[in-house]
PDB file of C-alpha atoms in Angstrom:
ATOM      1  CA  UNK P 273      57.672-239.142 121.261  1.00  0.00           C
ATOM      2  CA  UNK P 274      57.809-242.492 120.402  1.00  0.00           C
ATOM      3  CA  UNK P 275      60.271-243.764 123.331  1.00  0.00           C
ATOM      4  CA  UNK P 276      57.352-241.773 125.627  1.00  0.00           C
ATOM      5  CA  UNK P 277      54.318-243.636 124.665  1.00  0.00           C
ATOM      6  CA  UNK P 278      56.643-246.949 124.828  1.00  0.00           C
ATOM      7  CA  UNK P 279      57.551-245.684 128.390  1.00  0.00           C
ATOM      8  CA  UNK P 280      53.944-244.818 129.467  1.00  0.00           C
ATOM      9  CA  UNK P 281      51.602-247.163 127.401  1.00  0.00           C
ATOM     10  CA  UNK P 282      48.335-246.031 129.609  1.00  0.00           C
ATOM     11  CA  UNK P 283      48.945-242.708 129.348  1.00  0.00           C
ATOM     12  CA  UNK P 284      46.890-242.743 126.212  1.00  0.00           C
ATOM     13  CA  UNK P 285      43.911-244.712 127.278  1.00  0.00           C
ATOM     14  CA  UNK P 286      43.581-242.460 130.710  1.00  0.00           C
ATOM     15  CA  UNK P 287      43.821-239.417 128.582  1.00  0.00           C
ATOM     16  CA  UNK P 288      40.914-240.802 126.602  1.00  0.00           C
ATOM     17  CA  UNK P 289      38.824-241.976 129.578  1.00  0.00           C
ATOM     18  CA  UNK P 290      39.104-238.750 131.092  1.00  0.00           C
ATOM     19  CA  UNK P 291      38.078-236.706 128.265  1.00  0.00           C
ATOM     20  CA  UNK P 292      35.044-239.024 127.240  1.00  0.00           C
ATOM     21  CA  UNK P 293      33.755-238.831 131.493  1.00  0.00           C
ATOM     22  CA  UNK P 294      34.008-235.579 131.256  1.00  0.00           C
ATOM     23  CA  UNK P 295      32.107-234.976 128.109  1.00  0.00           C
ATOM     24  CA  UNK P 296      29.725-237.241 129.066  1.00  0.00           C
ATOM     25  CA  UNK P 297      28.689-236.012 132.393  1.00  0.00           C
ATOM     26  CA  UNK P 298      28.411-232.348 131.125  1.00  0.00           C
ATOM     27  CA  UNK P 299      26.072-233.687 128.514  1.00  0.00           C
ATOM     28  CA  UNK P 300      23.734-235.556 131.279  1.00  0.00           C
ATOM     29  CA  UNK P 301      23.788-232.378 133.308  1.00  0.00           C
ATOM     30  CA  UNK P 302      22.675-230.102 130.768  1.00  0.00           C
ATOM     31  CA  UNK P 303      19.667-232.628 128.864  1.00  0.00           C
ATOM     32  CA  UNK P 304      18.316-232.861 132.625  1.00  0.00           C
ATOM     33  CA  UNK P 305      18.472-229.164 133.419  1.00  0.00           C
ATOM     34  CA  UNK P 306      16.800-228.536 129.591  1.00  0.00           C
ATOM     35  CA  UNK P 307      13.507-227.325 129.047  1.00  0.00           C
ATOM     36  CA  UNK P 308      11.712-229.745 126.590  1.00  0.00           C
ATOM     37  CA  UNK P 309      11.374-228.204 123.388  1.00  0.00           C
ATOM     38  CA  UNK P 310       7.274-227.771 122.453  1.00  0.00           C
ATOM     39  CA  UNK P 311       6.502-227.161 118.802  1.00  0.00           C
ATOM     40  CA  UNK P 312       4.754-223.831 117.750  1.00  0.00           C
ATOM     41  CA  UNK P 313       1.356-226.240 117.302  1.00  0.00           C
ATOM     42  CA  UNK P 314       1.888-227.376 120.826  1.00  0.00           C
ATOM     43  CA  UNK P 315       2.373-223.406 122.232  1.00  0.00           C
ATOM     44  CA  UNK P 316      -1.069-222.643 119.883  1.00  0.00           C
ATOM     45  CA  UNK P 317      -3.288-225.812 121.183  1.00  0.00           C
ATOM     46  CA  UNK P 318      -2.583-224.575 125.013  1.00  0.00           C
ATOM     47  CA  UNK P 319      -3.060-220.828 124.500  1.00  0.00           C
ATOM     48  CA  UNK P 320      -6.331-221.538 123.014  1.00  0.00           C
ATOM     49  CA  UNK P 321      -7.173-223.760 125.485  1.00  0.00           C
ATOM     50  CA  UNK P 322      -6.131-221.078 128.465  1.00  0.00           C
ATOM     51  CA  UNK P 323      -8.633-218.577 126.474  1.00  0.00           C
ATOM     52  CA  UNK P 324     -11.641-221.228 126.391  1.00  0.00           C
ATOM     53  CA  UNK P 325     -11.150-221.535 129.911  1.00  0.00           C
ATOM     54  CA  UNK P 326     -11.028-217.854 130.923  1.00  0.00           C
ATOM     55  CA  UNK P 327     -14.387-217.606 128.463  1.00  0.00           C
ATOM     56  CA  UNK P 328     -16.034-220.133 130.150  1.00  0.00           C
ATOM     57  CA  UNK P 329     -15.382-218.976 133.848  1.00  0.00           C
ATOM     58  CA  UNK P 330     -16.718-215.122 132.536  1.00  0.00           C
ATOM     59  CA  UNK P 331     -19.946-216.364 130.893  1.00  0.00           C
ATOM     60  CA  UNK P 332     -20.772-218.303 134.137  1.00  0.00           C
ATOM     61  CA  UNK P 333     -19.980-215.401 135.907  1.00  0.00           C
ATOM     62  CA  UNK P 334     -22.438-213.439 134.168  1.00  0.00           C
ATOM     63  CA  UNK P 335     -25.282-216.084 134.333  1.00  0.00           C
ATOM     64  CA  UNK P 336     -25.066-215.888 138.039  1.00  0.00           C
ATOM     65  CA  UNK P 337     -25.225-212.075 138.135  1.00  0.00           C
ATOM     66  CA  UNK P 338     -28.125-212.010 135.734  1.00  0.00           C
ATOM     67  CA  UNK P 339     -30.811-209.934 137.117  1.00  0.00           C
ATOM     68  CA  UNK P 340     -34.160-211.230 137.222  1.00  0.00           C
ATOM     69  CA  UNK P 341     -36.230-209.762 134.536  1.00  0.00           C
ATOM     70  CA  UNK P 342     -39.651-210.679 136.013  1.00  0.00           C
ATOM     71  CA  UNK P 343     -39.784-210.000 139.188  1.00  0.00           C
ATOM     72  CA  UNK P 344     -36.589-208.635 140.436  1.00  0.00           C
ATOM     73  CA  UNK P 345     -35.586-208.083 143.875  1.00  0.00           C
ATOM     74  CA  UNK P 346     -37.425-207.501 146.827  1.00  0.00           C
ATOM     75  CA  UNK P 347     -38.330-204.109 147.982  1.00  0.00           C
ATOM     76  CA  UNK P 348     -40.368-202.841 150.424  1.00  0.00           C
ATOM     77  CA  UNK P 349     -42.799-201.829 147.687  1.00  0.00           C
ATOM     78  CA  UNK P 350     -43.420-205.601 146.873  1.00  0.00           C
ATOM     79  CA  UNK P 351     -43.196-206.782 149.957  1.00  0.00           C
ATOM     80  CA  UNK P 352     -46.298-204.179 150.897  1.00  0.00           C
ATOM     81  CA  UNK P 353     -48.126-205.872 148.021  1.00  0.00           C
ATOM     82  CA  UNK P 354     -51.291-208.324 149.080  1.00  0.00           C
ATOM     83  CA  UNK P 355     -51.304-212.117 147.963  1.00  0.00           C
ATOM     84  CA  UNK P 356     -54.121-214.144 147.460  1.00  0.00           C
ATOM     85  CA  UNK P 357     -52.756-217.175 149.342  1.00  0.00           C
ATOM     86  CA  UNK P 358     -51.547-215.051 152.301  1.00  0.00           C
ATOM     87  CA  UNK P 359     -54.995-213.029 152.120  1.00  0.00           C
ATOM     88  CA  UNK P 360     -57.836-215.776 152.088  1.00  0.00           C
ATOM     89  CA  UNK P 361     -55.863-217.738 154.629  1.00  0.00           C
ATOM     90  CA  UNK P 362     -56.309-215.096 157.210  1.00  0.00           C
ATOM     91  CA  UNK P 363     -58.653-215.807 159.581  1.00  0.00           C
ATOM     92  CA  UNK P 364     -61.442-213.241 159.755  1.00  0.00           C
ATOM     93  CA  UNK P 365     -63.072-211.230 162.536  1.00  0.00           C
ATOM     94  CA  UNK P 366     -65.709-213.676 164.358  1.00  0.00           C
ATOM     95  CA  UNK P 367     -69.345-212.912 165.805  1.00  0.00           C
ATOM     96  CA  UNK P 368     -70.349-215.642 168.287  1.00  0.00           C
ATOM     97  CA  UNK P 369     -72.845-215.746 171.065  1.00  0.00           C
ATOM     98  CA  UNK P 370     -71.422-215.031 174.443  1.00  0.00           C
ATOM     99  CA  UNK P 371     -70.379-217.968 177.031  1.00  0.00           C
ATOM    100  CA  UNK P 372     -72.685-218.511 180.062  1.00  0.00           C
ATOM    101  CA  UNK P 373     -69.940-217.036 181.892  1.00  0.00           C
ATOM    102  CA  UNK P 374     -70.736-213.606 180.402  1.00  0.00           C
ATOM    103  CA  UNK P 375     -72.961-211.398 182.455  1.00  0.00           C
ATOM    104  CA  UNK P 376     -75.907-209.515 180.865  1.00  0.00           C
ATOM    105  CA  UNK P 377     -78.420-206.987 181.633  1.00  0.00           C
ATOM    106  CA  UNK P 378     -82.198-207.339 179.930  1.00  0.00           C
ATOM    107  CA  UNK P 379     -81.420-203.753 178.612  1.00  0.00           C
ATOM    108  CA  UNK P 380     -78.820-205.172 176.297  1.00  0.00           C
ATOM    109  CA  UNK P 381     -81.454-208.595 175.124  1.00  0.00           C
ATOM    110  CA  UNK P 382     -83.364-206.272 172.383  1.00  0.00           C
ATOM    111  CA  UNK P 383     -85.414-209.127 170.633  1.00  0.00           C
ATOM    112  CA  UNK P 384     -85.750-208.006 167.052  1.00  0.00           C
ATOM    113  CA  UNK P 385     -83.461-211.182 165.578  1.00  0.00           C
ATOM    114  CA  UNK P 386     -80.360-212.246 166.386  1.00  0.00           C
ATOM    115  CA  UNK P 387     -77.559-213.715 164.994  1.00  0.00           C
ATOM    116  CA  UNK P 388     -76.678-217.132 165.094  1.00  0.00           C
ATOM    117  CA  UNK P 389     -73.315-219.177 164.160  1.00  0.00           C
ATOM    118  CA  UNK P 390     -74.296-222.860 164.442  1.00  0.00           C
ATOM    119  CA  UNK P 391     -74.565-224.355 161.172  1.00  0.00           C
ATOM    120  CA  UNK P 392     -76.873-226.443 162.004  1.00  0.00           C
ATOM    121  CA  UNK P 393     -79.670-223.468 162.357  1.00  0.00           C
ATOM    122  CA  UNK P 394     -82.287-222.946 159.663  1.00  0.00           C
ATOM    123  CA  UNK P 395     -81.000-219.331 159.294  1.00  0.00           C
ATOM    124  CA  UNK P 396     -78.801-217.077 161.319  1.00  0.00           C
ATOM    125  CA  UNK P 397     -81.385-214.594 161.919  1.00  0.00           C
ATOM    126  CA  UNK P 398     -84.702-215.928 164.087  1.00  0.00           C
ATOM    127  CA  UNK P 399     -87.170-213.819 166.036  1.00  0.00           C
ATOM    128  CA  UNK P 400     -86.167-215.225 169.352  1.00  0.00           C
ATOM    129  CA  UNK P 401     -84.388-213.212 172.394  1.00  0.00           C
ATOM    130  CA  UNK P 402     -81.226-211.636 171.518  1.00  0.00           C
ATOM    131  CA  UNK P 403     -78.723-213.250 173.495  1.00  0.00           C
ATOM    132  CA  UNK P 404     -75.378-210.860 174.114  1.00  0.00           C
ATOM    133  CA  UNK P 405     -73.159-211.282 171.110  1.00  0.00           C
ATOM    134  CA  UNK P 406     -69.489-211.334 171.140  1.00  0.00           C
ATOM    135  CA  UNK P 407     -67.667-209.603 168.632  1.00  0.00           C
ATOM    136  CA  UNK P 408     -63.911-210.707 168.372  1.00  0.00           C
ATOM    137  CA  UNK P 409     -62.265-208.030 165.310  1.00  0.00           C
ATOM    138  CA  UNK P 410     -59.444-208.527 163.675  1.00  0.00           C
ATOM    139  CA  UNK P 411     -58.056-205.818 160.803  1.00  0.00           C
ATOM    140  CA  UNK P 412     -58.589-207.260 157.248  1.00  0.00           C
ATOM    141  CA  UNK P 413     -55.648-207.027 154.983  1.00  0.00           C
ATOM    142  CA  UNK P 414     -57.967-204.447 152.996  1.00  0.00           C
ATOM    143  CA  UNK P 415     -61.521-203.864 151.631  1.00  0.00           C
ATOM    144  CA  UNK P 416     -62.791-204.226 148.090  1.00  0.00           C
ATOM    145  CA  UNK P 417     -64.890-201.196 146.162  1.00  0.00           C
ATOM    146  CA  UNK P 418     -61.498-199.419 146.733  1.00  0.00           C
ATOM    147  CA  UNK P 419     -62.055-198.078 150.386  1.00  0.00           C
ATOM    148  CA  UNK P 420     -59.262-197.077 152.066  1.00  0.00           C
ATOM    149  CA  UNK P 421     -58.713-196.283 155.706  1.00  0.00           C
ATOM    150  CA  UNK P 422     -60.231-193.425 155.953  1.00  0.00           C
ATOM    151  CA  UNK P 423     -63.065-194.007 154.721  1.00  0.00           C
ATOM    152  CA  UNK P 424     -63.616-197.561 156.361  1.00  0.00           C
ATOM    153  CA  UNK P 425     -63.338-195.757 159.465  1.00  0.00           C
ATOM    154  CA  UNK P 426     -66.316-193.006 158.886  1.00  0.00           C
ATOM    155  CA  UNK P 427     -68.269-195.922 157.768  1.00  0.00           C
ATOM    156  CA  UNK P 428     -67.681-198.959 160.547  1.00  0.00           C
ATOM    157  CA  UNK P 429     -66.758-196.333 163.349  1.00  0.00           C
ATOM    158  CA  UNK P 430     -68.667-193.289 163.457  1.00  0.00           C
ATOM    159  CA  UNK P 431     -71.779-193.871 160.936  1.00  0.00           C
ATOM    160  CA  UNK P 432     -73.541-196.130 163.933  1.00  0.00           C
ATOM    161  CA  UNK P 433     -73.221-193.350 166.128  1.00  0.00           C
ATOM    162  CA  UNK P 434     -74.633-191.219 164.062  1.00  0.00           C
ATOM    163  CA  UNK P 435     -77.451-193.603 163.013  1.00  0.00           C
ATOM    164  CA  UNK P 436     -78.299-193.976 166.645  1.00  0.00           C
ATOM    165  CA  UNK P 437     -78.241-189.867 166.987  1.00  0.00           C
ATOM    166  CA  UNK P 438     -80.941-189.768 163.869  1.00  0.00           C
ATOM    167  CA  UNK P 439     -83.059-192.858 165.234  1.00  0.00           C
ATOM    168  CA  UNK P 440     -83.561-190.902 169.096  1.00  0.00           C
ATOM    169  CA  UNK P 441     -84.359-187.850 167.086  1.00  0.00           C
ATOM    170  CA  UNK P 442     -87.432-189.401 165.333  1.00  0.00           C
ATOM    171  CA  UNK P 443     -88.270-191.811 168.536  1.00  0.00           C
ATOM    172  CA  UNK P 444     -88.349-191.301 172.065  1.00  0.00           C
ATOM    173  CA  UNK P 445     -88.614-195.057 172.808  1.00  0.00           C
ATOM    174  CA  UNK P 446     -84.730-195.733 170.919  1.00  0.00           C
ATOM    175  CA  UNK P 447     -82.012-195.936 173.684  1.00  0.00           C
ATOM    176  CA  UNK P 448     -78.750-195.537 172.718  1.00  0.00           C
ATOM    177  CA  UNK P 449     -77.201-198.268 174.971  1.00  0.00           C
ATOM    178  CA  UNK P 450     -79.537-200.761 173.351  1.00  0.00           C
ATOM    179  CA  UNK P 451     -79.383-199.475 170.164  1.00  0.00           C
ATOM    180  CA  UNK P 452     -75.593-198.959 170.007  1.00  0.00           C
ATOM    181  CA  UNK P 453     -74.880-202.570 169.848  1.00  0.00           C
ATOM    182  CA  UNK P 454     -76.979-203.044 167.439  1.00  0.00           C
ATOM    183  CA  UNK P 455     -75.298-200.519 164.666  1.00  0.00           C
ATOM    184  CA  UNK P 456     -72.554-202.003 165.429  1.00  0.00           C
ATOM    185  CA  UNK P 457     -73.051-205.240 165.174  1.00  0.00           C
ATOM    186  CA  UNK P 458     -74.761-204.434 161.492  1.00  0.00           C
ATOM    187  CA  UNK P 459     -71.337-202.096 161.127  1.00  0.00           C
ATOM    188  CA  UNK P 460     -69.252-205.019 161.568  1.00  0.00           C
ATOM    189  CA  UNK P 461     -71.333-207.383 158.873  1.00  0.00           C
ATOM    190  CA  UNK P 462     -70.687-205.120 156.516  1.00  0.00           C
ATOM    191  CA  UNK P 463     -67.144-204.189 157.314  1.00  0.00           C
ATOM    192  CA  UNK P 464     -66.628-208.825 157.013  1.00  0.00           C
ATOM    193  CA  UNK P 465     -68.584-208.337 153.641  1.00  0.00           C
ATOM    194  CA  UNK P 466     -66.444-206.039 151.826  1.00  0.00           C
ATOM    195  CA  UNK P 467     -63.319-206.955 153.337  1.00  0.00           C
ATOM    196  CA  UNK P 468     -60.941-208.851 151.239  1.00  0.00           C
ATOM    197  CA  UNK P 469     -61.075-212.048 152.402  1.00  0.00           C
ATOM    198  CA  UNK P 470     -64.303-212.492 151.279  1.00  0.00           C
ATOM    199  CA  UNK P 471     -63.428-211.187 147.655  1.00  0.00           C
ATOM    200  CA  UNK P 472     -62.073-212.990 145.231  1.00  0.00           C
ATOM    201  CA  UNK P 473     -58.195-212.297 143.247  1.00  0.00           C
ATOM    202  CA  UNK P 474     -59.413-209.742 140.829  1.00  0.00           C
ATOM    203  CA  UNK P 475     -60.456-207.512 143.907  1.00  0.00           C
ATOM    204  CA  UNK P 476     -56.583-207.912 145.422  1.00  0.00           C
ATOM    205  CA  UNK P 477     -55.194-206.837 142.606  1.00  0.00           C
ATOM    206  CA  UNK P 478     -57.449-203.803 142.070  1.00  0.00           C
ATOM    207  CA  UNK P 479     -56.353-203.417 145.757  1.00  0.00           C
ATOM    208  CA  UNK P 480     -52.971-203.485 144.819  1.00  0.00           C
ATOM    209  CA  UNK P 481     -53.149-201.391 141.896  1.00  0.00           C
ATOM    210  CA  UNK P 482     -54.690-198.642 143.738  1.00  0.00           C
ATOM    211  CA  UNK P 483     -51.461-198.843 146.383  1.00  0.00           C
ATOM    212  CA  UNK P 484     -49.011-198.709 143.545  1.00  0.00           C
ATOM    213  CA  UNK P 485     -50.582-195.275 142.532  1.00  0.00           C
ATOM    214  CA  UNK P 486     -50.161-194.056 145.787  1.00  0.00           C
ATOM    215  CA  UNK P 487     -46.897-194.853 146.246  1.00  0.00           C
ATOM    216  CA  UNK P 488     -45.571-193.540 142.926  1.00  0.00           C
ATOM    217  CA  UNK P 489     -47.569-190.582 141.931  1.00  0.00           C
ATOM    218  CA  UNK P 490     -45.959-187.464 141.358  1.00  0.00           C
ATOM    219  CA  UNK P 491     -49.147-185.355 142.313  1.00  0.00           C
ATOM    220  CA  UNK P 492     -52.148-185.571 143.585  1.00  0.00           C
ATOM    221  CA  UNK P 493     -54.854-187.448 140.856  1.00  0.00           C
ATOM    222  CA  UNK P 494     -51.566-188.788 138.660  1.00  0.00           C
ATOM    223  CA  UNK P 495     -52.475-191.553 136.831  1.00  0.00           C
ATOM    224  CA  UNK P 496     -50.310-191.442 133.834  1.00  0.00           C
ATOM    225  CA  UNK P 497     -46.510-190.570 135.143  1.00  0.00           C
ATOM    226  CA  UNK P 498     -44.010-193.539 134.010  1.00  0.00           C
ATOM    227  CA  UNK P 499     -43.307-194.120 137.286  1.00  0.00           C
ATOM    228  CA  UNK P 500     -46.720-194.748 137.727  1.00  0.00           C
ATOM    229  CA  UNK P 501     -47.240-196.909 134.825  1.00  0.00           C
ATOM    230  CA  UNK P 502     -44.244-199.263 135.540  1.00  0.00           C
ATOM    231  CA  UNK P 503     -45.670-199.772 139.359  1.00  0.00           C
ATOM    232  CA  UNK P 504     -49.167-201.157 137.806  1.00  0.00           C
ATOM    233  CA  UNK P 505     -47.763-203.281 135.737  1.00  0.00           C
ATOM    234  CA  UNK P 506     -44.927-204.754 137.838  1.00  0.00           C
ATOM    235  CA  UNK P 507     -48.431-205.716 140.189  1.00  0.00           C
ATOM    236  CA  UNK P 508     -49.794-207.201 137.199  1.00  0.00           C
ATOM    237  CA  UNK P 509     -47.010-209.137 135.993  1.00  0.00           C
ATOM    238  CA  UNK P 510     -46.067-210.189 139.720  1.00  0.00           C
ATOM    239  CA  UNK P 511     -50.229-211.336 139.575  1.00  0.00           C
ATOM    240  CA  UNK P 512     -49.456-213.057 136.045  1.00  0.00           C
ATOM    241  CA  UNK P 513     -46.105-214.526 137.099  1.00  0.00           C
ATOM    242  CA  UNK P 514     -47.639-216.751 139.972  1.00  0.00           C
ATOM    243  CA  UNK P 515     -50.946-217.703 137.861  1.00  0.00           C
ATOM    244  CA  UNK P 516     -48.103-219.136 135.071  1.00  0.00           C
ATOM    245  CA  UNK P 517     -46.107-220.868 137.398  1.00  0.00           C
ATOM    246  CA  UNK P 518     -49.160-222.890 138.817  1.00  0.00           C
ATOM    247  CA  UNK P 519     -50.562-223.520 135.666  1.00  0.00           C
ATOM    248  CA  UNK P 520     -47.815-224.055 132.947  1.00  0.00           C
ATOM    249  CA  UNK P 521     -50.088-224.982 130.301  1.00  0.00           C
ATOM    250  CA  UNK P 522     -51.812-221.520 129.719  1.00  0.00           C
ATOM    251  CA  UNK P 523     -49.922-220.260 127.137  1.00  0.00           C
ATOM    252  CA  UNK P 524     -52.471-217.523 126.702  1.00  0.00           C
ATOM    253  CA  UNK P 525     -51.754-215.560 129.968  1.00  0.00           C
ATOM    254  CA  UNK P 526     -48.065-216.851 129.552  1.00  0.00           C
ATOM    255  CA  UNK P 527     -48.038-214.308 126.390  1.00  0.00           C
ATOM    256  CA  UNK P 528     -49.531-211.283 127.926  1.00  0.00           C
ATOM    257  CA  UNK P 529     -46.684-211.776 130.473  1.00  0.00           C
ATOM    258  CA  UNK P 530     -44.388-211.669 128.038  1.00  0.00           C
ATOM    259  CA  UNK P 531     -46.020-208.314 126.774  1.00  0.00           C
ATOM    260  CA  UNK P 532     -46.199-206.255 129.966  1.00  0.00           C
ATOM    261  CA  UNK P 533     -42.346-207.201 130.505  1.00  0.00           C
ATOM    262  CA  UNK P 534     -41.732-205.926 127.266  1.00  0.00           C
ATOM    263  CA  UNK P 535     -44.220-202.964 127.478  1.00  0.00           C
ATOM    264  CA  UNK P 536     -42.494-201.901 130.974  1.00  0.00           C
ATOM    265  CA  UNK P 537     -39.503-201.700 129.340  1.00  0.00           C
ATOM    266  CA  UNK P 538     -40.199-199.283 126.920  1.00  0.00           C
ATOM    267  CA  UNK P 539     -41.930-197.205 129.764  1.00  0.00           C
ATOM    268  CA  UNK P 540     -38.927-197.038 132.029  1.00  0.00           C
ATOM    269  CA  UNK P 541     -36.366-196.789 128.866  1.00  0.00           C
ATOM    270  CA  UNK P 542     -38.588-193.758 127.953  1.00  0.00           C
ATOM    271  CA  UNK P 543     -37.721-192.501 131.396  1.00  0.00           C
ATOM    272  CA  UNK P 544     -34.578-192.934 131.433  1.00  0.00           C
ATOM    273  CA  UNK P 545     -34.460-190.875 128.039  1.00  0.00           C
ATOM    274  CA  UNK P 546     -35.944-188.376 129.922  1.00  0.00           C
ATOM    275  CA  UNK P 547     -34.677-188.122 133.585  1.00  0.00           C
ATOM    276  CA  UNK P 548     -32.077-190.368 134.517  1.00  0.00           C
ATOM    277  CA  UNK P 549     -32.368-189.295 138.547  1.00  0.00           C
ATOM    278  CA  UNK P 550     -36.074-190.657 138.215  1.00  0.00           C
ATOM    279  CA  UNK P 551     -35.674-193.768 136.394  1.00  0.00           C
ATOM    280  CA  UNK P 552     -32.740-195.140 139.193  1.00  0.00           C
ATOM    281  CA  UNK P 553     -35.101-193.897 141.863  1.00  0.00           C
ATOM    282  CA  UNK P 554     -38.052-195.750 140.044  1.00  0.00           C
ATOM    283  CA  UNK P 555     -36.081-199.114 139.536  1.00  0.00           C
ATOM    284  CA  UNK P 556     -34.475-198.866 143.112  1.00  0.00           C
ATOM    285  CA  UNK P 557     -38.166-198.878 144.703  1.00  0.00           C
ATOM    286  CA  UNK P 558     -39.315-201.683 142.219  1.00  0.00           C
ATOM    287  CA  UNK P 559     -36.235-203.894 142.905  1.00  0.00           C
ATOM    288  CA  UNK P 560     -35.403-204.171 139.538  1.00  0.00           C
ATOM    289  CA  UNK P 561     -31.898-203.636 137.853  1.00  0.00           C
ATOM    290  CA  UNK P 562     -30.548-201.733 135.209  1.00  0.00           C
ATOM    291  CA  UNK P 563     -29.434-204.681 132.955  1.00  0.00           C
ATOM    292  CA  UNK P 564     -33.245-206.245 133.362  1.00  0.00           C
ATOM    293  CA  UNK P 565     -34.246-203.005 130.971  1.00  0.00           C
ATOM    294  CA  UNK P 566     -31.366-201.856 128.989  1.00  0.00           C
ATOM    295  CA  UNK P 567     -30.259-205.911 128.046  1.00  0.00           C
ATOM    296  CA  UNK P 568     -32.071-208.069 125.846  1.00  0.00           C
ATOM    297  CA  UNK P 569     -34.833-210.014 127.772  1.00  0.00           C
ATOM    298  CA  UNK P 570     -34.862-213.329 128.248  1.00  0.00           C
ATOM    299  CA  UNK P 571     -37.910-215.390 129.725  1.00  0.00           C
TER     300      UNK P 571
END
């Protein structure tokens, strides 16, 4: 042993070197291929911090799918509904002297008074000539007093007629082509007078009211179904809703808003208690949602 290492004095020192390189580089492959070690606080802090984020991305998810609780979406029920704004910005039906261009007969120049659309006359009626009118109609949007089509018709179409028919029967000197223009003519005042662009916003909404029984009565004359009950007041809070958002100050009106919400709810809850089928019919037509009267309001 001893003459060996005399013989081969390196032998030792290569042994050595070759041992420690090979220790060494198994050690450097195996610290970089190593996961790092995390603590158990470390493995807590970043589950906790996954869960806050998965909380955070649901409850913005269910802020934007929040259903409006006031006036919900739009049906064709609430489209059908008048507005004020849209209403006394229509332009109504005009009665204006004829051009010069117009051709006339003295059969149709009656001269009991005649209107007049300058404003800078005394008074629209005066005892001189009639001169041919033109009458240029356009629909209203409604009328007040609650007439509906029907009846606007009898009244504006076929009552002049008929008051021409009575007026020949007590006077042979009436002519109906003279007189016809004339019943109109005081037809068509009256039709401008109670149409709804000259009423004011209490009249809409009575207009609107009266539509929403229409639409959701059950029978003829119901006035008192749930369905019926939720349609009125979705008008008047839809009516409420805009006043409050013009004026933000009037806390008073902002209250009964709150109440009808609340009072709507426990009308269509009730009907849900009671027919299912009807209640998801009844919020499908008023564009409302399910969660706007099962969840908690919030205004």
């Amino acid at each position: 042993m001893f003459g060996l290492r005399t013989a081969l004095p390196g032998a030792r020192s290569l042994v050595a070197s070759t041992k420690a390189s090979s220790s060494n580089s198994f050690h450097t492959s195996a610290s970089a291929l190593a996961r790092p070690r995390r603590s158990r606080k470390d493995i807590v802090i970043q589950i906790r911090k996954s869960n806050l984020q998965k909380q955070e991305m649901k409850r913005k998810e269910f802020e934007n799918s929040t259903p409006d609780y006031i006036i919900g979406k739009e049906t064709e029920f609430t489209r059908d509904l008048l507005r004020p704004q849209s209403v006394f910005q229509a332009p109504l039906a005009s009665i204006k002297p004829a051009d010069a261009n117009t051709t006339s007969t003295s059969e149709d120049a009656p001269s009991s008074f005649s209107f007049s659309s300058s404003p800078l006359s005394p008074s629209i009626f005066s005892s001189s000539p009639r001169a041919p009118l033109v009458v240029s109609t356009s629909n209203p949007s409604g009328y007040q007093h609650f007439l509906n089509k029907q009846e606007a018709e009898l009244i504006f179409e076929k009552v002049p007629q008929v008051q021409v028919q009575e007026l020949m029967l007590r006077s042979t000197l009436v002519n109906e082509k003279t007189q016809l223009p004339i019943e109109r003519q005081k037809a068509e005042l009256v039709r401008r007078i109670t149409a709804l662009e000259n009423g004011n916003a209490k009249q809409i909404t009575l207009e609107n009211v009266r539509r929403a029984r229409e639409a959701f009565q059950r029978a003829e004359g119901d006035t008192g179904s749930p369905e019926v009950q939720a349609a009125i007041m979705t008008v008047r809070i839809q009516n409420l809703n805009s006043h409050v958002l013009n004026n933000k100050k009037d806390k008073h009106n902002y209250r009964r808003l709150r109440m009808l919400i609340h009072q709507r709810q426990t009308v269509l809850k009730y009907l849900k208690k009671t027919d299912a089928e009807r209640y998801h019919a009844c919020l499908d037509r008023l564009g409302l949602e399910p969660r706007a009267i099962e969840d908690e309001i919030v205004i």
